[in-house]
Tab-separated table of C-alpha atoms in Angstrom:
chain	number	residue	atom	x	y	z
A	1	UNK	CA	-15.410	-4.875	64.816
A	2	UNK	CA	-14.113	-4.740	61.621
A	3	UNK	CA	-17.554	-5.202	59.881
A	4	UNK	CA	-17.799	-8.002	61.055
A	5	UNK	CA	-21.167	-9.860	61.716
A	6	UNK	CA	-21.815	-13.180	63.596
A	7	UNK	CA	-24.067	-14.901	61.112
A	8	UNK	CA	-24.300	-18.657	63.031
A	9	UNK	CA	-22.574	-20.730	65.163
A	10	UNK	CA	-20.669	-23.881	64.423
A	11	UNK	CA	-20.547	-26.800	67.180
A	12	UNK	CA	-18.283	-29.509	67.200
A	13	UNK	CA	-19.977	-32.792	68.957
A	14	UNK	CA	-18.783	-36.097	70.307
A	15	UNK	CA	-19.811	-39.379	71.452
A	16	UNK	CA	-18.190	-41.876	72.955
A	17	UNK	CA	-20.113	-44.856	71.458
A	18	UNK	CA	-18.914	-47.533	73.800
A	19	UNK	CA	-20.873	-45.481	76.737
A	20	UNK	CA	-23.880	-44.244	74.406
A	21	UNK	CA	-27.436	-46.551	75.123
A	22	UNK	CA	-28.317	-47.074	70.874
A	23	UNK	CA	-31.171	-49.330	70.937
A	24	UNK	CA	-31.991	-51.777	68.096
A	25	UNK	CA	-33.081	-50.846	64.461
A	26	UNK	CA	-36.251	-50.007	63.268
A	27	UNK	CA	-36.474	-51.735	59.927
A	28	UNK	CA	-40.010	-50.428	59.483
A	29	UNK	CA	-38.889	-46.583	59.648
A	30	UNK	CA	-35.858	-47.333	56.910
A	31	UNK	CA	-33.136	-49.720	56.378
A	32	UNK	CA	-29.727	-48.691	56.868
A	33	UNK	CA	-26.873	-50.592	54.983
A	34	UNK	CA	-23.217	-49.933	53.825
A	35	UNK	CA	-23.262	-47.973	50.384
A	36	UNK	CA	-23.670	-49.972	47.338
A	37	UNK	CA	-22.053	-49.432	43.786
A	38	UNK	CA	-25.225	-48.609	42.281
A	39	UNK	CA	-25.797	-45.793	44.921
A	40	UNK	CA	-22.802	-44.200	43.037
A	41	UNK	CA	-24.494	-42.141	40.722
A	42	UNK	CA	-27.670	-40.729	42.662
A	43	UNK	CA	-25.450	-40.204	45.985
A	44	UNK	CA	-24.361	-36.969	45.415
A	45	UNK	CA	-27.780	-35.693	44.549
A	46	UNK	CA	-29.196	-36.964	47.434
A	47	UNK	CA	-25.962	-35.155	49.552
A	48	UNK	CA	-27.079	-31.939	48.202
A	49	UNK	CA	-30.433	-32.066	48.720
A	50	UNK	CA	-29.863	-33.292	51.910
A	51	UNK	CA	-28.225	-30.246	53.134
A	52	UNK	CA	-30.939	-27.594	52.297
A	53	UNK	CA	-31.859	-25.520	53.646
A	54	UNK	CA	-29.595	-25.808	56.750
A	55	UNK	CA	-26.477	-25.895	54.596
A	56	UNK	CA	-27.054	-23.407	51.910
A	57	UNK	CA	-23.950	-21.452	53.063
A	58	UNK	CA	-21.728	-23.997	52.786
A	59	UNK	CA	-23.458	-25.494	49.240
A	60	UNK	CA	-22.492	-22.063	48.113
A	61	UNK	CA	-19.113	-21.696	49.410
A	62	UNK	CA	-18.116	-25.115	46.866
A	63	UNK	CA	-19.733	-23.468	44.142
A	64	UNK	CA	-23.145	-24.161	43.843
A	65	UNK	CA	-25.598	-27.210	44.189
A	66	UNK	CA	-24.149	-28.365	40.943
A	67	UNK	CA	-20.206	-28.042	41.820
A	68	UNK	CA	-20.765	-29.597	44.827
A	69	UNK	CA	-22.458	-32.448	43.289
A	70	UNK	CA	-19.393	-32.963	41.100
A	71	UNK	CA	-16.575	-32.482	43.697
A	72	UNK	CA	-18.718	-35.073	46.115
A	73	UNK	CA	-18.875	-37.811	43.917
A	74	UNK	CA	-15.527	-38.994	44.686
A	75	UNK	CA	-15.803	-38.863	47.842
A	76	UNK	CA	-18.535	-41.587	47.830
A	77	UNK	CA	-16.248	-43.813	45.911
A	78	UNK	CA	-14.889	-46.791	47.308
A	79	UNK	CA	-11.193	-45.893	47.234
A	80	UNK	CA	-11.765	-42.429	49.129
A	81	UNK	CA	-11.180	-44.361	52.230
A	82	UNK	CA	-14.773	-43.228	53.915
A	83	UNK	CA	-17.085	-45.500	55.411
A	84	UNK	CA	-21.037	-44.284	53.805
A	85	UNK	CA	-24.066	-46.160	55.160
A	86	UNK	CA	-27.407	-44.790	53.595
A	87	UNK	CA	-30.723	-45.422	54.434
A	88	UNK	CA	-33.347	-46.993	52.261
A	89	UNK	CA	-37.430	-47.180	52.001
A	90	UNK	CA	-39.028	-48.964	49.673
A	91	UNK	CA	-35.286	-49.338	47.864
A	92	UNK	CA	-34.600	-46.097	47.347
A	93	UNK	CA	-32.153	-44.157	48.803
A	94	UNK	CA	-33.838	-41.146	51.179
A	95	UNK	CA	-30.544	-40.720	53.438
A	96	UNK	CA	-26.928	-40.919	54.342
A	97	UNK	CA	-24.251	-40.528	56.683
A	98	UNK	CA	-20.748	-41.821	57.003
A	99	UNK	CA	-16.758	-41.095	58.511
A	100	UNK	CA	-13.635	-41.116	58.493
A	101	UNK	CA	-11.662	-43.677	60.779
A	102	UNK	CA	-8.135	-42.384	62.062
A	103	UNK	CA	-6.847	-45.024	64.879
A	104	UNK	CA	-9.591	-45.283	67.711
A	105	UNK	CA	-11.179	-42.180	66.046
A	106	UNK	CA	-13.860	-41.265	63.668
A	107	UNK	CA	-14.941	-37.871	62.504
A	108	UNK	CA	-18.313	-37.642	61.764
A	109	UNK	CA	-19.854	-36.582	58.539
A	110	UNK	CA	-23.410	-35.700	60.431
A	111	UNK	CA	-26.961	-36.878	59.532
A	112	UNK	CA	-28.391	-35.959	56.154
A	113	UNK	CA	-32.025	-36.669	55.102
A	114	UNK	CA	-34.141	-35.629	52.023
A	115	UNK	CA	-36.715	-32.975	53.058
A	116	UNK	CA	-39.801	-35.510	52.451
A	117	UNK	CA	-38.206	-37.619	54.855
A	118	UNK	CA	-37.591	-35.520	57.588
A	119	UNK	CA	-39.271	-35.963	60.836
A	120	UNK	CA	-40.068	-39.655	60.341
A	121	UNK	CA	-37.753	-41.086	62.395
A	122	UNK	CA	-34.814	-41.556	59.808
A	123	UNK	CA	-32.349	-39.474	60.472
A	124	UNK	CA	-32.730	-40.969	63.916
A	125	UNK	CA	-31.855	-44.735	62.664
A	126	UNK	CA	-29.130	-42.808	60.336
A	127	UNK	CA	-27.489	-42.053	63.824
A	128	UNK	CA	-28.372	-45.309	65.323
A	129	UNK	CA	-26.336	-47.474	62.512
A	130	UNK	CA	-23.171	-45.014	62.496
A	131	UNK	CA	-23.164	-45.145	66.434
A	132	UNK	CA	-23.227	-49.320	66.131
A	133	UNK	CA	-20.571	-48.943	63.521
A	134	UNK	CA	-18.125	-47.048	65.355
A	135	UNK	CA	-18.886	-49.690	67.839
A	136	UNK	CA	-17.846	-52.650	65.953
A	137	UNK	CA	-14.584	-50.597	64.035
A	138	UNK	CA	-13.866	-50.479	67.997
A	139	UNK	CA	-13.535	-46.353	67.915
A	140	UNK	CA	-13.491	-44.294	71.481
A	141	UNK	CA	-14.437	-41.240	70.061
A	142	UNK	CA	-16.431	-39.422	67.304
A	143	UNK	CA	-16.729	-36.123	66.279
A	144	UNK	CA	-19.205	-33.852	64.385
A	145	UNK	CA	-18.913	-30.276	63.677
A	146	UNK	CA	-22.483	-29.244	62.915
A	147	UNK	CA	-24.325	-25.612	62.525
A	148	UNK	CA	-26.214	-24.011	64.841
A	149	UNK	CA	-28.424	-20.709	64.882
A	150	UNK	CA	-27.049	-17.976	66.619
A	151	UNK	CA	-30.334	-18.370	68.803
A	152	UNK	CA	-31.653	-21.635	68.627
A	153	UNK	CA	-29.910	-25.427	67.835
A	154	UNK	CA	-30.409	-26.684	64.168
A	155	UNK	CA	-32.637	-29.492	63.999
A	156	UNK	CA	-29.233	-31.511	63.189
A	157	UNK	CA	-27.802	-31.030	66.497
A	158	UNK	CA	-30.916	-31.312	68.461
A	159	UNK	CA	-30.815	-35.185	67.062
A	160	UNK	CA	-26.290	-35.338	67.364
A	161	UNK	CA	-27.096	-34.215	71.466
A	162	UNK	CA	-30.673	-36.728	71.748
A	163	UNK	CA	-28.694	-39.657	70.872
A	164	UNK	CA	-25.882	-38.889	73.425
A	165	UNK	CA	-23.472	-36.680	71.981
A	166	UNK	CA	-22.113	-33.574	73.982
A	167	UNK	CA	-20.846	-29.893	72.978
A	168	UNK	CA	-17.117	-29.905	73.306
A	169	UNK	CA	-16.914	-26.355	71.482
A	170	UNK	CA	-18.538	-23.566	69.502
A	171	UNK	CA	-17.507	-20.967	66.991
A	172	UNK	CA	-19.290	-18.116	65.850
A	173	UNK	CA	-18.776	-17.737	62.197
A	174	UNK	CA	-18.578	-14.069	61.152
A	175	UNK	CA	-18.775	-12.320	57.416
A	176	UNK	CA	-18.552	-8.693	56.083
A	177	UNK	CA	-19.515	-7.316	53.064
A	178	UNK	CA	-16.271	-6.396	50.795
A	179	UNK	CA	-18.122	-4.102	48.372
């Protein structure tokens, strides 16, 4: 109608960590800490290309690999009020994920891993050490909104629903050409 055109679906997610089974860490597979200063610099690279190719739509939408880059650094800063844990192998930094805390809340930033890294297990401990953290900051709820194929789950929220999360909703994003 319109023009319209569904083009993928968005889902939002949530856990309720205090009734999720996490499991200990796997220190082998990465190690997971809170963000350091000298992540600063190389975070927002690694926030990009953590996104493709699931989030190329969105990477657009801020401009551009290189915009978004820019506009992300702050929010990796200490002062943006965001809680960032990233995941290391052999000290570098091949992962991240964080929130926001509001009250007995968190909303979720999702699960981002470099391509080389993928399907090794790390995005899996990723999920593991923000699940423990909302633990300990004592929060009932998070919540993801995450992107989804308009026939199949991306491989993001195959690992938000593994780990104990549920669909609460879904969207169908739609565009039109306006030439």
């Amino acid at each position: 109608r319109h023009g319209f055109k569904p083009v993928r679906r968005i889902l939002r997610i949530f856990w309720e960590p205090n009734r999720v089974e996490i499991g200990p860490p796997a220190e082998d597979i990465a190690q997971v800490g809170e963000l350091r200063p000298e992540d600063l610099d190389m975070l927002p690279s690694v926030f990009v290309k953590s996104l493709r190719p699931y989030w190329d739509w969105w990477i657009e939408d801020y401009g551009g690999g290189e915009r978004l880059k820019e506009i992300s650094r702050s929010w990796f800063e200490p002062s943006g009020g965001l809680l960032w844990l990233v995941a290391r192998k052999d000290g570098r930094v091949i992962g991240l994920t964080g929130f926001h805390v509001k009250g007995r809340e968190g909303t979720f930033f999702g699960v981002m891993v470099l391509p080389e890294h993928r399907l090794k297990g790390v995005g899996w401990e990723l999920m593991k050490a923000a699940l423990r953290k909302a633990l300990e900051f004592g929060l009932e709820r998070l919540t993801v909104y995450t992107v989804a194929y308009l026939d199949h789950l991306a491989p993001g929220a195959v690992l938000y629903l593994k780990s104990g999360g549920k669909i609460e909703a879904e969207y169908v994003q739609l565009e039109r050409d306006l030439l």
